[in-house]
Amino acid sequence: MDTSKEYILMCEKAGEIQEYGHIKSEKWEKEHYPMLPESNSIYRHLPTKENPARLVWLPRQDQLQEMIDYPFPAQLVQDFANWCSENHYYGIGKGKKFKLLENLGHLSMEQLWLAFVMKEKYQKTWNGKEWVK
């Protein structure tokens, strides 16, 4: 499971994905752990002055895969493989392109699947700081 700073930032900035995470704040208020297992998920504690109990959901690879509605798992895997091979570069508008490997740094499967989900469902790509159309 990826708990790197890069993946946490990618998840934090993916508001659409955070809606899938079901955070139970009552449990958090009782247990102050930096990483909290919740329904076989991982949440990362990222406090702010406005919200000291703020949690960011870090979806696992299988949870990311479930977000895309495919009738056959083999088709999902094939489309993901095609996307990976076709997208050596991300186009982020105004003709700018970034190499996928440079843009995401050390790639985890969660980072790749999150990028695929964001592109497929929301037509967004990661520019190293945020998700952009």
PDB file of C-alpha atoms in Angstrom:
ATOM      1  CA  MET A   1       0.000   0.000   0.000  1.00  0.00           C
ATOM      2  CA  ASP A   2       1.404   3.352  -1.069  1.00  0.00           C
ATOM      3  CA  THR A   3       1.610   5.855   1.793  1.00  0.00           C
ATOM      4  CA  SER A   4       4.179   8.119   0.134  1.00  0.00           C
ATOM      5  CA  LYS A   5       3.926  11.915   0.276  1.00  0.00           C
ATOM      6  CA  GLU A   6       3.282  11.955  -3.473  1.00  0.00           C
ATOM      7  CA  TYR A   7       0.339   9.563  -3.263  1.00  0.00           C
ATOM      8  CA  ILE A   8      -1.120  11.368  -0.253  1.00  0.00           C
ATOM      9  CA  LEU A   9      -0.975  14.663  -2.180  1.00  0.00           C
ATOM     10  CA  MET A  10      -2.534  13.071  -5.267  1.00  0.00           C
ATOM     11  CA  CYS A  11      -5.375  11.652  -3.156  1.00  0.00           C
ATOM     12  CA  GLU A  12      -5.856  14.862  -1.200  1.00  0.00           C
ATOM     13  CA  LYS A  13      -6.173  16.886  -4.415  1.00  0.00           C
ATOM     14  CA  ALA A  14      -8.596  14.358  -5.954  1.00  0.00           C
ATOM     15  CA  GLY A  15     -11.786  15.667  -4.372  1.00  0.00           C
ATOM     16  CA  GLU A  16     -13.875  13.381  -6.552  1.00  0.00           C
ATOM     17  CA  ILE A  17     -12.050  10.365  -5.140  1.00  0.00           C
ATOM     18  CA  GLN A  18     -12.329  11.572  -1.550  1.00  0.00           C
ATOM     19  CA  GLU A  19     -16.126  11.406  -1.885  1.00  0.00           C
ATOM     20  CA  TYR A  20     -15.757   7.610  -2.151  1.00  0.00           C
ATOM     21  CA  GLY A  21     -14.013   7.423   1.235  1.00  0.00           C
ATOM     22  CA  HIS A  22     -16.366   7.075   4.158  1.00  0.00           C
ATOM     23  CA  ILE A  23     -14.667   8.777   7.080  1.00  0.00           C
ATOM     24  CA  LYS A  24     -16.107   8.173  10.515  1.00  0.00           C
ATOM     25  CA  SER A  25     -15.047  11.232  12.465  1.00  0.00           C
ATOM     26  CA  GLU A  26     -16.457   9.909  15.755  1.00  0.00           C
ATOM     27  CA  LYS A  27     -13.929   7.071  15.739  1.00  0.00           C
ATOM     28  CA  TRP A  28     -11.129   9.488  14.872  1.00  0.00           C
ATOM     29  CA  GLU A  29     -12.012  11.716  17.793  1.00  0.00           C
ATOM     30  CA  LYS A  30     -11.677   8.733  20.139  1.00  0.00           C
ATOM     31  CA  GLU A  31      -8.457   7.333  18.653  1.00  0.00           C
ATOM     32  CA  HIS A  32      -5.681   9.701  17.607  1.00  0.00           C
ATOM     33  CA  TYR A  33      -3.555   7.554  15.322  1.00  0.00           C
ATOM     34  CA  PRO A  34      -1.522   9.004  12.422  1.00  0.00           C
ATOM     35  CA  MET A  35      -2.786   6.184  10.179  1.00  0.00           C
ATOM     36  CA  LEU A  36      -6.181   4.725  10.832  1.00  0.00           C
ATOM     37  CA  PRO A  37      -7.457   1.461   9.341  1.00  0.00           C
ATOM     38  CA  GLU A  38     -11.141   1.905   8.614  1.00  0.00           C
ATOM     39  CA  SER A  39     -13.114  -0.747   6.737  1.00  0.00           C
ATOM     40  CA  ASN A  40      -9.912  -2.155   5.245  1.00  0.00           C
ATOM     41  CA  SER A  41      -8.952   1.321   4.053  1.00  0.00           C
ATOM     42  CA  ILE A  42      -6.223   3.689   5.091  1.00  0.00           C
ATOM     43  CA  TYR A  43      -6.778   7.299   6.047  1.00  0.00           C
ATOM     44  CA  ARG A  44      -3.942   9.738   6.578  1.00  0.00           C
ATOM     45  CA  HIS A  45      -4.210  12.410   9.260  1.00  0.00           C
ATOM     46  CA  LEU A  46      -3.466  15.822   7.717  1.00  0.00           C
ATOM     47  CA  PRO A  47      -4.529  18.384  10.321  1.00  0.00           C
ATOM     48  CA  THR A  48      -5.160  22.042   9.540  1.00  0.00           C
ATOM     49  CA  LYS A  49      -6.003  24.947  11.835  1.00  0.00           C
ATOM     50  CA  GLU A  50      -9.558  24.890  10.507  1.00  0.00           C
ATOM     51  CA  ASN A  51      -9.927  21.117  10.784  1.00  0.00           C
ATOM     52  CA  PRO A  52      -7.484  19.429  13.187  1.00  0.00           C
ATOM     53  CA  ALA A  53      -9.134  16.012  12.704  1.00  0.00           C
ATOM     54  CA  ARG A  54      -8.993  16.090   8.881  1.00  0.00           C
ATOM     55  CA  LEU A  55      -8.327  12.734   7.247  1.00  0.00           C
ATOM     56  CA  VAL A  56      -7.422  11.912   3.643  1.00  0.00           C
ATOM     57  CA  TRP A  57      -8.554   8.576   2.228  1.00  0.00           C
ATOM     58  CA  LEU A  58      -5.805   6.586   0.491  1.00  0.00           C
ATOM     59  CA  PRO A  59      -7.621   4.096  -1.749  1.00  0.00           C
ATOM     60  CA  ARG A  60      -6.088   0.698  -2.370  1.00  0.00           C
ATOM     61  CA  GLN A  61      -5.567  -0.547  -5.915  1.00  0.00           C
ATOM     62  CA  ASP A  62      -8.672  -2.759  -5.831  1.00  0.00           C
ATOM     63  CA  GLN A  63     -10.788   0.150  -4.572  1.00  0.00           C
ATOM     64  CA  LEU A  64      -9.555   2.302  -7.455  1.00  0.00           C
ATOM     65  CA  GLN A  65     -10.374  -0.458  -9.923  1.00  0.00           C
ATOM     66  CA  GLU A  66     -13.915  -0.730  -8.532  1.00  0.00           C
ATOM     67  CA  MET A  67     -14.512   2.960  -9.295  1.00  0.00           C
ATOM     68  CA  ILE A  68     -14.483   2.257 -13.023  1.00  0.00           C
ATOM     69  CA  ASP A  69     -17.528   0.367 -14.253  1.00  0.00           C
ATOM     70  CA  TYR A  70     -16.377  -2.381 -16.614  1.00  0.00           C
ATOM     71  CA  PRO A  71     -18.463  -5.448 -17.464  1.00  0.00           C
ATOM     72  CA  PHE A  72     -15.380  -7.689 -17.623  1.00  0.00           C
ATOM     73  CA  PRO A  73     -12.230  -7.415 -15.475  1.00  0.00           C
ATOM     74  CA  ALA A  74     -10.084  -8.490 -18.437  1.00  0.00           C
ATOM     75  CA  GLN A  75     -11.301  -5.473 -20.427  1.00  0.00           C
ATOM     76  CA  LEU A  76     -10.410  -3.134 -17.555  1.00  0.00           C
ATOM     77  CA  VAL A  77      -6.901  -4.591 -17.387  1.00  0.00           C
ATOM     78  CA  GLN A  78      -6.529  -4.345 -21.185  1.00  0.00           C
ATOM     79  CA  ASP A  79      -7.661  -0.706 -21.254  1.00  0.00           C
ATOM     80  CA  PHE A  80      -5.334   0.112 -18.353  1.00  0.00           C
ATOM     81  CA  ALA A  81      -2.405  -1.544 -20.153  1.00  0.00           C
ATOM     82  CA  ASN A  82      -3.228   0.349 -23.355  1.00  0.00           C
ATOM     83  CA  TRP A  83      -3.452   3.618 -21.432  1.00  0.00           C
ATOM     84  CA  CYS A  84      -0.079   2.976 -19.783  1.00  0.00           C
ATOM     85  CA  SER A  85       1.624   2.186 -23.089  1.00  0.00           C
ATOM     86  CA  GLU A  86      -0.006   5.069 -24.975  1.00  0.00           C
ATOM     87  CA  ASN A  87       0.574   7.649 -22.277  1.00  0.00           C
ATOM     88  CA  HIS A  88       4.302   7.993 -22.034  1.00  0.00           C
ATOM     89  CA  TYR A  89       3.310  11.648 -21.975  1.00  0.00           C
ATOM     90  CA  TYR A  90       0.468  13.499 -20.306  1.00  0.00           C
ATOM     91  CA  GLY A  91      -0.963  16.429 -22.234  1.00  0.00           C
ATOM     92  CA  ILE A  92      -2.028  19.102 -19.759  1.00  0.00           C
ATOM     93  CA  GLY A  93      -3.184  21.840 -22.098  1.00  0.00           C
ATOM     94  CA  LYS A  94      -1.622  24.695 -24.040  1.00  0.00           C
ATOM     95  CA  GLY A  95       0.596  22.195 -25.825  1.00  0.00           C
ATOM     96  CA  LYS A  96       2.593  21.396 -22.685  1.00  0.00           C
ATOM     97  CA  LYS A  97       3.464  17.754 -22.137  1.00  0.00           C
ATOM     98  CA  PHE A  98       5.186  16.061 -19.250  1.00  0.00           C
ATOM     99  CA  LYS A  99       6.707  12.617 -19.236  1.00  0.00           C
ATOM    100  CA  LEU A 100       4.564  10.327 -17.143  1.00  0.00           C
ATOM    101  CA  LEU A 101       7.548   8.825 -15.345  1.00  0.00           C
ATOM    102  CA  GLU A 102       9.045  12.229 -14.560  1.00  0.00           C
ATOM    103  CA  ASN A 103       5.686  13.678 -13.574  1.00  0.00           C
ATOM    104  CA  LEU A 104       4.810  10.991 -11.058  1.00  0.00           C
ATOM    105  CA  GLY A 105       8.329  10.182  -9.916  1.00  0.00           C
ATOM    106  CA  HIS A 106       8.655   6.674  -8.478  1.00  0.00           C
ATOM    107  CA  LEU A 107       5.434   5.055  -9.630  1.00  0.00           C
ATOM    108  CA  SER A 108       3.384   2.817  -7.416  1.00  0.00           C
ATOM    109  CA  MET A 109       0.484   0.805  -8.751  1.00  0.00           C
ATOM    110  CA  GLU A 110      -1.858   2.974  -6.686  1.00  0.00           C
ATOM    111  CA  GLN A 111      -0.468   6.128  -8.333  1.00  0.00           C
ATOM    112  CA  LEU A 112      -0.884   4.633 -11.799  1.00  0.00           C
ATOM    113  CA  TRP A 113      -4.411   3.413 -11.116  1.00  0.00           C
ATOM    114  CA  LEU A 114      -5.404   6.729  -9.519  1.00  0.00           C
ATOM    115  CA  ALA A 115      -4.129   8.576 -12.608  1.00  0.00           C
ATOM    116  CA  PHE A 116      -6.067   6.162 -14.838  1.00  0.00           C
ATOM    117  CA  VAL A 117      -9.285   6.590 -12.813  1.00  0.00           C
ATOM    118  CA  MET A 118      -8.982  10.383 -12.840  1.00  0.00           C
ATOM    119  CA  LYS A 119      -8.435  10.383 -16.606  1.00  0.00           C
ATOM    120  CA  GLU A 120     -11.219   7.903 -17.402  1.00  0.00           C
ATOM    121  CA  LYS A 121     -13.886   9.288 -15.069  1.00  0.00           C
ATOM    122  CA  TYR A 122     -13.058  12.987 -14.825  1.00  0.00           C
ATOM    123  CA  GLN A 123     -10.779  13.731 -17.820  1.00  0.00           C
ATOM    124  CA  LYS A 124      -8.107  15.053 -15.448  1.00  0.00           C
ATOM    125  CA  THR A 125      -4.354  14.536 -15.390  1.00  0.00           C
ATOM    126  CA  TRP A 126      -1.784  15.105 -12.662  1.00  0.00           C
ATOM    127  CA  ASN A 127       0.706  17.940 -13.242  1.00  0.00           C
ATOM    128  CA  GLY A 128       2.777  17.233 -10.152  1.00  0.00           C
ATOM    129  CA  LYS A 129       0.746  19.575  -7.932  1.00  0.00           C
ATOM    130  CA  GLU A 130      -2.908  19.143  -8.843  1.00  0.00           C
ATOM    131  CA  TRP A 131      -5.404  17.453 -11.145  1.00  0.00           C
ATOM    132  CA  VAL A 132      -6.138  19.538 -14.247  1.00  0.00           C
ATOM    133  CA  LYS A 133      -8.552  19.183 -17.173  1.00  0.00           C
TER     134      LYS A 133
END
